[in-house]
PDB file of C-alpha atoms in Angstrom:
ATOM      1  CA  MET A   1     -16.799-105.564 -94.714  1.00 47.00           C
ATOM      2  CA  LYS A   2     -15.244-102.689 -96.697  1.00 48.00           C
ATOM      3  CA  GLY A   3     -15.331-104.764 -99.887  1.00 49.00           C
ATOM      4  CA  ASN A   4     -19.006-105.565 -99.343  1.00 53.00           C
ATOM      5  CA  ASN A   5     -19.795-101.862 -98.860  1.00 53.00           C
ATOM      6  CA  LYS A   6     -18.224-101.051-102.214  1.00 54.00           C
ATOM      7  CA  LYS A   7     -20.181-103.691-104.164  1.00 61.00           C
ATOM      8  CA  PRO A   8     -23.511-101.748-104.299  1.00 65.00           C
ATOM      9  CA  ILE A   9     -21.640 -98.569-105.280  1.00 61.00           C
ATOM     10  CA  TYR A  10     -19.705-100.411-107.980  1.00 61.00           C
ATOM     11  CA  ALA A  11     -22.911-102.001-109.262  1.00 69.00           C
ATOM     12  CA  PHE A  12     -24.621 -98.618-109.403  1.00 64.00           C
ATOM     13  CA  THR A  13     -21.739 -96.907-111.244  1.00 63.00           C
ATOM     14  CA  THR A  14     -21.579 -99.821-113.686  1.00 68.00           C
ATOM     15  CA  TRP A  15     -25.318 -99.501-114.316  1.00 68.00           C
ATOM     16  CA  VAL A  16     -25.011 -95.747-114.886  1.00 66.00           C
ATOM     17  CA  ARG A  17     -22.098 -96.226-117.276  1.00 65.00           C
ATOM     18  CA  ARG A  18     -24.155 -98.632-119.399  1.00 70.00           C
ATOM     19  CA  GLN A  19     -27.061 -96.231-119.785  1.00 64.00           C
ATOM     20  CA  PRO A  20     -27.625 -94.337-123.064  1.00 71.00           C
ATOM     21  CA  PRO A  21     -26.654 -90.628-123.180  1.00 63.00           C
ATOM     22  CA  LYS A  22     -30.242 -89.420-122.736  1.00 65.00           C
ATOM     23  CA  MET A  23     -30.671 -91.473-119.557  1.00 70.00           C
ATOM     24  CA  LYS A  24     -27.330 -90.214-118.220  1.00 61.00           C
ATOM     25  CA  ALA A  25     -28.431 -86.639-118.887  1.00 63.00           C
ATOM     26  CA  PHE A  26     -31.731 -87.291-117.096  1.00 64.00           C
ATOM     27  CA  LEU A  27     -29.924 -88.800-114.095  1.00 67.00           C
ATOM     28  CA  ALA A  28     -27.534 -85.839-113.972  1.00 65.00           C
ATOM     29  CA  LEU A  29     -30.484 -83.417-114.052  1.00 66.00           C
ATOM     30  CA  LEU A  30     -32.262 -85.378-111.335  1.00 72.00           C
ATOM     31  CA  SER A  31     -29.136 -85.336-109.148  1.00 72.00           C
ATOM     32  CA  ALA A  32     -28.733 -81.583-109.655  1.00 70.00           C
ATOM     33  CA  ILE A  33     -32.354 -80.938-108.658  1.00 69.00           C
ATOM     34  CA  ALA A  34     -31.956 -83.117-105.549  1.00 76.00           C
ATOM     35  CA  ALA A  35     -28.784 -81.236-104.595  1.00 73.00           C
ATOM     36  CA  LEU A  36     -30.537 -77.881-105.080  1.00 68.00           C
ATOM     37  CA  LEU A  37     -33.429 -78.952-102.868  1.00 69.00           C
ATOM     38  CA  PHE A  38     -30.977 -80.119-100.197  1.00 72.00           C
ATOM     39  CA  LEU A  39     -29.084 -76.799-100.280  1.00 73.00           C
ATOM     40  CA  ARG A  40     -32.323 -74.853-100.100  1.00 69.00           C
ATOM     41  CA  MET A  41     -33.295 -76.716 -96.934  1.00 71.00           C
ATOM     42  CA  VAL A  42     -29.951 -76.520 -95.098  1.00 72.00           C
ATOM     43  CA  VAL A  43     -28.650 -73.072 -96.159  1.00 73.00           C
ATOM     44  CA  ASN A  44     -30.677 -70.171 -94.760  1.00 72.00           C
ATOM     45  CA  ASP A  45     -28.898 -67.307 -96.529  1.00 70.00           C
ATOM     46  CA  HIS A  46     -28.308 -68.347-100.120  1.00 63.00           C
ATOM     47  CA  ASP A  47     -25.765 -65.544-100.567  1.00 71.00           C
ATOM     48  CA  ASN A  48     -23.476 -67.772 -98.513  1.00 77.00           C
ATOM     49  CA  LEU A  49     -23.413 -70.220-101.409  1.00 81.00           C
ATOM     50  CA  PHE A  50     -21.555 -67.667-103.534  1.00 78.00           C
ATOM     51  CA  VAL A  51     -19.027 -67.105-100.751  1.00 80.00           C
ATOM     52  CA  ALA A  52     -18.683 -70.875-100.407  1.00 83.00           C
ATOM     53  CA  ALA A  53     -18.056 -71.133-104.158  1.00 85.00           C
ATOM     54  CA  GLU A  54     -15.238 -68.594-103.888  1.00 82.00           C
ATOM     55  CA  ALA A  55     -13.804 -70.459-100.893  1.00 83.00           C
ATOM     56  CA  VAL A  56     -13.830 -73.805-102.728  1.00 88.00           C
ATOM     57  CA  HIS A  57     -12.164 -72.158-105.731  1.00 85.00           C
ATOM     58  CA  ALA A  58      -9.489 -70.803-103.396  1.00 84.00           C
ATOM     59  CA  LEU A  59      -9.044 -74.306-101.975  1.00 87.00           C
ATOM     60  CA  GLY A  60      -8.497 -75.607-105.495  1.00 88.00           C
ATOM     61  CA  ILE A  61      -5.840 -72.952-106.111  1.00 87.00           C
ATOM     62  CA  SER A  62      -4.200 -73.944-102.817  1.00 87.00           C
ATOM     63  CA  LEU A  63      -3.915 -77.515-104.126  1.00 87.00           C
ATOM     64  CA  LEU A  64      -2.167 -76.175-107.218  1.00 88.00           C
ATOM     65  CA  ILE A  65       0.255 -74.216-105.049  1.00 89.00           C
ATOM     66  CA  TYR A  66       1.029 -77.401-103.131  1.00 88.00           C
ATOM     67  CA  LYS A  67       1.617 -79.305-106.381  1.00 87.00           C
ATOM     68  CA  LEU A  68       3.910 -76.635-107.815  1.00 91.00           C
ATOM     69  CA  THR A  69       5.968 -76.139-104.659  1.00 91.00           C
ATOM     70  CA  LYS A  70       6.083 -79.714-103.357  1.00 89.00           C
ATOM     71  CA  ASP A  71       6.245 -81.799-106.537  1.00 88.00           C
ATOM     72  CA  LYS A  72       8.106 -79.167-108.596  1.00 91.00           C
ATOM     73  CA  THR A  73       6.063 -79.983-111.690  1.00 90.00           C
ATOM     74  CA  CYS A  74       3.180 -78.454-113.628  1.00 92.00           C
ATOM     75  CA  ALA A  75       2.550 -81.519-115.792  1.00 90.00           C
ATOM     76  CA  GLY A  76      -1.145 -81.910-116.553  1.00 90.00           C
ATOM     77  CA  LEU A  77      -1.982 -78.254-115.915  1.00 93.00           C
ATOM     78  CA  SER A  78      -3.229 -75.881-118.577  1.00 95.00           C
ATOM     79  CA  LEU A  79      -1.446 -72.541-118.632  1.00 96.00           C
ATOM     80  CA  LYS A  80      -4.151 -71.205-120.935  1.00 96.00           C
ATOM     81  CA  SER A  81      -6.907 -72.000-118.438  1.00 95.00           C
ATOM     82  CA  GLN A  82      -4.962 -70.191-115.732  1.00 95.00           C
ATOM     83  CA  GLU A  83      -4.512 -67.170-118.001  1.00 96.00           C
ATOM     84  CA  LEU A  84      -8.212 -67.123-118.874  1.00 96.00           C
ATOM     85  CA  THR A  85      -9.034 -67.393-115.155  1.00 94.00           C
ATOM     86  CA  ALA A  86      -6.737 -64.459-114.385  1.00 95.00           C
ATOM     87  CA  LEU A  87      -8.355 -62.460-117.189  1.00 96.00           C
ATOM     88  CA  PHE A  88     -11.945 -62.920-116.055  1.00 94.00           C
ATOM     89  CA  LEU A  89     -10.954 -62.341-112.410  1.00 92.00           C
ATOM     90  CA  ALA A  90      -9.151 -59.100-113.311  1.00 95.00           C
ATOM     91  CA  VAL A  91     -12.151 -57.859-115.305  1.00 94.00           C
ATOM     92  CA  ARG A  92     -14.577 -58.889-112.552  1.00 91.00           C
ATOM     93  CA  LEU A  93     -12.389 -57.215-109.948  1.00 91.00           C
ATOM     94  CA  TYR A  94     -12.477 -53.959-111.915  1.00 90.00           C
ATOM     95  CA  CYS A  95     -16.260 -54.189-112.323  1.00 87.00           C
ATOM     96  CA  SER A  96     -16.624 -54.945-108.616  1.00 85.00           C
ATOM     97  CA  PHE A  97     -14.614 -51.847-107.684  1.00 82.00           C
ATOM     98  CA  VAL A  98     -16.615 -49.484-109.893  1.00 80.00           C
ATOM     99  CA  MET A  99     -20.051 -51.105-109.596  1.00 72.00           C
ATOM    100  CA  GLU A 100     -20.593 -53.087-106.368  1.00 69.00           C
ATOM    101  CA  TYR A 101     -17.698 -53.199-103.908  1.00 63.00           C
ATOM    102  CA  ASP A 102     -18.331 -55.972-101.330  1.00 66.00           C
ATOM    103  CA  ILE A 103     -16.864 -59.128 -99.774  1.00 67.00           C
ATOM    104  CA  HIS A 104     -16.672 -60.746-103.214  1.00 72.00           C
ATOM    105  CA  THR A 105     -14.170 -58.073-104.238  1.00 80.00           C
ATOM    106  CA  ILE A 106     -11.744 -59.186-101.526  1.00 82.00           C
ATOM    107  CA  LEU A 107     -12.200 -62.858-102.408  1.00 80.00           C
ATOM    108  CA  ASP A 108     -11.636 -62.155-106.109  1.00 84.00           C
ATOM    109  CA  LEU A 109      -8.479 -60.184-105.307  1.00 88.00           C
ATOM    110  CA  ALA A 110      -7.034 -63.061-103.261  1.00 86.00           C
ATOM    111  CA  THR A 111      -7.880 -65.589-105.969  1.00 87.00           C
ATOM    112  CA  LEU A 112      -6.396 -63.367-108.687  1.00 91.00           C
ATOM    113  CA  VAL A 113      -3.111 -62.958-106.802  1.00 92.00           C
ATOM    114  CA  THR A 114      -2.729 -66.719-106.319  1.00 91.00           C
ATOM    115  CA  THR A 115      -3.688 -67.409-109.939  1.00 92.00           C
ATOM    116  CA  LEU A 116      -1.031 -64.959-111.166  1.00 94.00           C
ATOM    117  CA  TRP A 117       1.506 -66.763-108.977  1.00 94.00           C
ATOM    118  CA  VAL A 118       0.514 -70.100-110.564  1.00 94.00           C
ATOM    119  CA  ILE A 119       0.966 -68.553-114.027  1.00 95.00           C
ATOM    120  CA  TYR A 120       4.407 -67.254-113.038  1.00 95.00           C
ATOM    121  CA  MET A 121       5.467 -70.698-111.803  1.00 95.00           C
ATOM    122  CA  ILE A 122       4.286 -72.447-114.980  1.00 94.00           C
ATOM    123  CA  ARG A 123       5.774 -69.877-117.357  1.00 94.00           C
ATOM    124  CA  PHE A 124       9.166 -69.450-115.704  1.00 93.00           C
ATOM    125  CA  LYS A 125      10.077 -71.690-112.769  1.00 92.00           C
ATOM    126  CA  LEU A 126       8.616 -74.988-114.021  1.00 93.00           C
ATOM    127  CA  LYS A 127       8.573 -74.355-117.754  1.00 92.00           C
ATOM    128  CA  SER A 128      10.468 -77.587-118.515  1.00 93.00           C
ATOM    129  CA  THR A 129       7.579 -79.694-117.122  1.00 93.00           C
ATOM    130  CA  TYR A 130       4.820 -77.776-118.928  1.00 94.00           C
ATOM    131  CA  MET A 131       2.991 -79.966-121.474  1.00 93.00           C
ATOM    132  CA  ASP A 132       2.786 -77.375-124.225  1.00 92.00           C
ATOM    133  CA  ASP A 133       1.828 -79.921-126.906  1.00 92.00           C
ATOM    134  CA  LYS A 134      -1.179 -81.076-124.863  1.00 93.00           C
ATOM    135  CA  ASP A 135      -2.362 -77.548-124.021  1.00 95.00           C
ATOM    136  CA  ASN A 136      -3.366 -76.934-127.624  1.00 93.00           C
ATOM    137  CA  LEU A 137      -6.720 -75.159-127.474  1.00 93.00           C
ATOM    138  CA  ALA A 138      -6.270 -71.709-129.013  1.00 91.00           C
ATOM    139  CA  ILE A 139      -7.277 -68.993-126.544  1.00 92.00           C
ATOM    140  CA  TYR A 140      -8.914 -66.837-129.204  1.00 92.00           C
ATOM    141  CA  PHE A 141     -11.481 -69.609-129.778  1.00 93.00           C
ATOM    142  CA  VAL A 142     -12.654 -68.869-126.229  1.00 94.00           C
ATOM    143  CA  VAL A 143     -12.040 -65.128-125.821  1.00 96.00           C
ATOM    144  CA  VAL A 144     -13.373 -63.820-129.152  1.00 96.00           C
ATOM    145  CA  PRO A 145     -16.865 -65.403-128.933  1.00 95.00           C
ATOM    146  CA  CYS A 146     -17.185 -64.126-125.352  1.00 96.00           C
ATOM    147  CA  GLY A 147     -16.201 -60.617-126.478  1.00 95.00           C
ATOM    148  CA  VAL A 148     -18.673 -60.607-129.366  1.00 96.00           C
ATOM    149  CA  LEU A 149     -21.479 -62.000-127.226  1.00 95.00           C
ATOM    150  CA  SER A 150     -20.839 -59.443-124.467  1.00 95.00           C
ATOM    151  CA  PHE A 151     -21.049 -56.583-126.988  1.00 94.00           C
ATOM    152  CA  PHE A 152     -24.550 -57.614-128.057  1.00 94.00           C
ATOM    153  CA  ILE A 153     -25.909 -59.085-124.801  1.00 92.00           C
ATOM    154  CA  HIS A 154     -24.954 -57.222-121.628  1.00 89.00           C
ATOM    155  CA  PRO A 155     -26.607 -55.616-118.559  1.00 85.00           C
ATOM    156  CA  THR A 156     -29.089 -52.814-119.086  1.00 80.00           C
ATOM    157  CA  THR A 157     -28.183 -50.963-115.906  1.00 75.00           C
ATOM    158  CA  ARG A 158     -27.221 -47.279-115.649  1.00 77.00           C
ATOM    159  CA  HIS A 159     -23.486 -47.941-115.537  1.00 77.00           C
ATOM    160  CA  TYR A 160     -21.150 -46.827-118.301  1.00 85.00           C
ATOM    161  CA  PHE A 161     -21.538 -48.776-121.556  1.00 89.00           C
ATOM    162  CA  VAL A 162     -17.977 -50.119-121.463  1.00 92.00           C
ATOM    163  CA  ASN A 163     -18.379 -51.317-117.884  1.00 90.00           C
ATOM    164  CA  ARG A 164     -21.560 -53.166-118.799  1.00 91.00           C
ATOM    165  CA  ILE A 165     -19.786 -54.931-121.661  1.00 94.00           C
ATOM    166  CA  LEU A 166     -16.884 -55.870-119.389  1.00 94.00           C
ATOM    167  CA  TRP A 167     -19.305 -57.212-116.791  1.00 91.00           C
ATOM    168  CA  ALA A 168     -20.927 -59.470-119.382  1.00 94.00           C
ATOM    169  CA  PHE A 169     -17.518 -60.484-120.759  1.00 96.00           C
ATOM    170  CA  CYS A 170     -16.274 -61.796-117.398  1.00 94.00           C
ATOM    171  CA  VAL A 171     -19.521 -63.735-116.873  1.00 92.00           C
ATOM    172  CA  TYR A 172     -19.226 -65.460-120.255  1.00 95.00           C
ATOM    173  CA  LEU A 173     -15.479 -66.051-119.964  1.00 95.00           C
ATOM    174  CA  GLU A 174     -15.786 -67.613-116.518  1.00 92.00           C
ATOM    175  CA  ALA A 175     -18.269 -70.124-117.925  1.00 91.00           C
ATOM    176  CA  VAL A 176     -15.779 -71.489-120.488  1.00 93.00           C
ATOM    177  CA  SER A 177     -12.362 -70.702-118.957  1.00 94.00           C
ATOM    178  CA  VAL A 178     -11.860 -74.335-117.947  1.00 93.00           C
ATOM    179  CA  LEU A 179     -12.070 -75.623-121.545  1.00 94.00           C
ATOM    180  CA  PRO A 180      -8.271 -75.609-122.141  1.00 95.00           C
ATOM    181  CA  GLN A 181      -7.779 -77.628-118.932  1.00 93.00           C
ATOM    182  CA  LEU A 182     -10.353 -80.134-120.137  1.00 91.00           C
ATOM    183  CA  ARG A 183      -8.520 -80.351-123.479  1.00 92.00           C
ATOM    184  CA  VAL A 184      -5.277 -81.186-121.669  1.00 93.00           C
ATOM    185  CA  MET A 185      -7.019 -83.962-119.739  1.00 90.00           C
ATOM    186  CA  GLN A 186      -8.664 -85.192-122.922  1.00 88.00           C
ATOM    187  CA  ASN A 187      -5.248 -85.433-124.568  1.00 90.00           C
ATOM    188  CA  THR A 188      -3.529 -87.208-121.647  1.00 88.00           C
ATOM    189  CA  LYS A 189      -6.456 -89.470-120.599  1.00 83.00           C
ATOM    190  CA  ILE A 190      -4.848 -89.918-117.156  1.00 82.00           C
ATOM    191  CA  VAL A 191      -5.224 -87.178-114.520  1.00 85.00           C
ATOM    192  CA  GLU A 192      -2.904 -87.322-111.508  1.00 86.00           C
ATOM    193  CA  PRO A 193      -4.455 -86.831-108.037  1.00 86.00           C
ATOM    194  CA  ILE A 194      -3.746 -83.173-107.231  1.00 87.00           C
ATOM    195  CA  THR A 195      -4.797 -81.942-110.675  1.00 89.00           C
ATOM    196  CA  ALA A 196      -7.938 -84.076-110.384  1.00 89.00           C
ATOM    197  CA  HIS A 197      -8.686 -82.604-106.929  1.00 89.00           C
ATOM    198  CA  TYR A 198      -8.234 -79.097-108.361  1.00 91.00           C
ATOM    199  CA  VAL A 199     -10.598 -79.650-111.303  1.00 90.00           C
ATOM    200  CA  PHE A 200     -13.149 -81.312-109.020  1.00 91.00           C
ATOM    201  CA  ALA A 201     -12.942 -78.291-106.704  1.00 91.00           C
ATOM    202  CA  LEU A 202     -13.707 -76.094-109.724  1.00 90.00           C
ATOM    203  CA  GLY A 203     -16.721 -78.263-110.479  1.00 89.00           C
ATOM    204  CA  VAL A 204     -18.016 -77.968-106.910  1.00 89.00           C
ATOM    205  CA  ALA A 205     -17.382 -74.213-106.846  1.00 89.00           C
ATOM    206  CA  ARG A 206     -19.277 -73.672-110.065  1.00 87.00           C
ATOM    207  CA  PHE A 207     -22.168 -75.819-108.939  1.00 86.00           C
ATOM    208  CA  LEU A 208     -22.436 -73.764-105.727  1.00 87.00           C
ATOM    209  CA  SER A 209     -22.345 -70.558-107.755  1.00 84.00           C
ATOM    210  CA  CYS A 210     -25.045 -71.895-110.062  1.00 83.00           C
ATOM    211  CA  ALA A 211     -27.111 -73.004-107.054  1.00 84.00           C
ATOM    212  CA  HIS A 212     -26.779 -69.496-105.605  1.00 81.00           C
ATOM    213  CA  TRP A 213     -28.319 -67.909-108.707  1.00 78.00           C
ATOM    214  CA  VAL A 214     -31.044 -70.515-109.227  1.00 79.00           C
ATOM    215  CA  LEU A 215     -32.177 -70.427-105.592  1.00 80.00           C
ATOM    216  CA  GLN A 216     -32.101 -66.621-105.558  1.00 77.00           C
ATOM    217  CA  VAL A 217     -34.390 -66.565-108.596  1.00 75.00           C
ATOM    218  CA  ILE A 218     -36.731 -69.064-106.920  1.00 75.00           C
ATOM    219  CA  ASP A 219     -36.741 -67.186-103.593  1.00 73.00           C
ATOM    220  CA  THR A 220     -37.522 -63.860-105.268  1.00 73.00           C
ATOM    221  CA  ARG A 221     -40.078 -65.495-107.584  1.00 70.00           C
ATOM    222  CA  GLY A 222     -38.263 -64.157-110.605  1.00 63.00           C
ATOM    223  CA  ARG A 223     -37.851 -60.596-109.326  1.00 66.00           C
ATOM    224  CA  LEU A 224     -34.068 -61.009-109.376  1.00 63.00           C
ATOM    225  CA  LEU A 225     -34.175 -61.416-113.143  1.00 62.00           C
ATOM    226  CA  VAL A 226     -36.059 -58.115-113.425  1.00 64.00           C
ATOM    227  CA  ALA A 227     -33.468 -56.436-111.182  1.00 60.00           C
ATOM    228  CA  LEU A 228     -30.693 -57.615-113.527  1.00 62.00           C
ATOM    229  CA  GLY A 229     -32.283 -55.743-116.399  1.00 64.00           C
ATOM    230  CA  TYR A 230     -34.352 -56.604-119.438  1.00 68.00           C
ATOM    231  CA  GLY A 231     -33.795 -58.369-122.747  1.00 72.00           C
ATOM    232  CA  LEU A 232     -31.660 -61.505-123.028  1.00 81.00           C
ATOM    233  CA  TRP A 233     -29.116 -60.561-120.336  1.00 83.00           C
ATOM    234  CA  PRO A 234     -30.919 -62.032-117.254  1.00 80.00           C
ATOM    235  CA  SER A 235     -31.425 -65.326-119.065  1.00 81.00           C
ATOM    236  CA  MET A 236     -27.812 -65.384-120.256  1.00 86.00           C
ATOM    237  CA  VAL A 237     -26.562 -65.020-116.677  1.00 84.00           C
ATOM    238  CA  LEU A 238     -28.445 -68.159-115.683  1.00 81.00           C
ATOM    239  CA  VAL A 239     -27.424 -69.994-118.863  1.00 86.00           C
ATOM    240  CA  SER A 240     -23.759 -69.147-118.217  1.00 88.00           C
ATOM    241  CA  GLU A 241     -23.974 -70.500-114.672  1.00 83.00           C
ATOM    242  CA  ILE A 242     -25.618 -73.707-115.861  1.00 84.00           C
ATOM    243  CA  VAL A 243     -23.156 -74.159-118.742  1.00 86.00           C
ATOM    244  CA  GLN A 244     -20.087 -73.845-116.535  1.00 84.00           C
ATOM    245  CA  THR A 245     -21.575 -76.429-114.166  1.00 83.00           C
ATOM    246  CA  PHE A 246     -22.403 -79.037-116.795  1.00 82.00           C
ATOM    247  CA  ILE A 247     -19.079 -78.566-118.610  1.00 85.00           C
ATOM    248  CA  LEU A 248     -17.410 -80.199-115.595  1.00 86.00           C
ATOM    249  CA  ALA A 249     -20.194 -82.643-114.692  1.00 82.00           C
ATOM    250  CA  ASP A 250     -18.789 -85.518-116.765  1.00 79.00           C
ATOM    251  CA  PHE A 251     -15.330 -85.217-115.234  1.00 85.00           C
ATOM    252  CA  CYS A 252     -16.775 -84.979-111.707  1.00 84.00           C
ATOM    253  CA  TYR A 253     -18.618 -88.263-112.292  1.00 79.00           C
ATOM    254  CA  TYR A 254     -15.395 -90.079-113.201  1.00 81.00           C
ATOM    255  CA  TYR A 255     -13.580 -88.380-110.326  1.00 84.00           C
ATOM    256  CA  VAL A 256     -16.095 -89.657-107.765  1.00 81.00           C
ATOM    257  CA  LYS A 257     -16.069 -93.081-109.426  1.00 77.00           C
ATOM    258  CA  SER A 258     -12.266 -93.239-109.122  1.00 80.00           C
ATOM    259  CA  ILE A 259     -12.290 -92.105-105.478  1.00 78.00           C
ATOM    260  CA  VAL A 260     -14.955 -94.659-104.552  1.00 73.00           C
ATOM    261  CA  GLY A 261     -12.947 -97.339-106.367  1.00 71.00           C
ATOM    262  CA  GLY A 262      -9.817 -96.437-104.393  1.00 71.00           C
ATOM    263  CA  GLN A 263      -7.868 -95.294-107.467  1.00 73.00           C
ATOM    264  CA  LEU A 264      -5.178 -92.650-107.019  1.00 66.00           C
ATOM    265  CA  VAL A 265      -5.505 -91.312-110.546  1.00 71.00           C
ATOM    266  CA  VAL A 266      -8.561 -90.536-112.674  1.00 75.00           C
ATOM    267  CA  ARG A 267      -8.622 -92.465-115.939  1.00 70.00           C
ATOM    268  CA  LEU A 268     -10.866 -90.973-118.583  1.00 69.00           C
ATOM    269  CA  PRO A 269     -12.321 -93.114-121.369  1.00 65.00           C
ATOM    270  CA  SER A 270     -12.377 -91.859-124.955  1.00 59.00           C
ATOM    271  CA  GLY A 271     -14.914 -89.124-125.618  1.00 55.00           C
ATOM    272  CA  VAL A 272     -14.983 -87.720-122.069  1.00 54.00           C
ATOM    273  CA  VAL A 273     -14.552 -83.944-121.636  1.00 54.00           C
TER     274      VAL A 273
END
């Protein structure tokens, strides 16, 4: 019976895999729209989606803690992604303190503390298992463009100029902070279970965050964009949320495919992520 249940799923995933890139992109967009409509119907307060995104991110970090303490290895993890995550969280935490202290501030603080612990474990305790040769995406390729973009496109609120630039910087950096982790997976081609669960959790968290912004814009009929300021900044906030979601969409597809197929590890074909 279980084998028969898997046949339609296997047939569907095989059909999707054989489709041209444009059709895959259309199917991904269609799935995202369906998920947004579902969330809009079942979630009354869409602010809860942002809290849920933070909670899922924290769950992903918890999986990393389990991996580092139980398995005593950091193989397959990107130290650079963790450092970029700590950087954008630290900047966002500062902006939250000086601009809009709320529940998100507490969640960011907890996530930052755990991320710093993960960095400490990779750098010092488990350094011998760190795949330095695979984690080869230069950080400045990520940080510098975000810094330049934040200088020219940032909020137009009444806060201090530097704070507005920092706010924009953490938004842009969050969108691309996972790129070094994707490079590591691209280099290894095989992602062990806990690392795969962690990256999938990031994908879910970023989709929920993106859904939060999109649904808020829809609910306010665009007034939220006006509240964020004028110029390119409101659009860039939405673009950043969408980018960070679709960056992980390809991996999430292969993750679900592997789970449905009963595989313990995620095997990535050439050209993915």
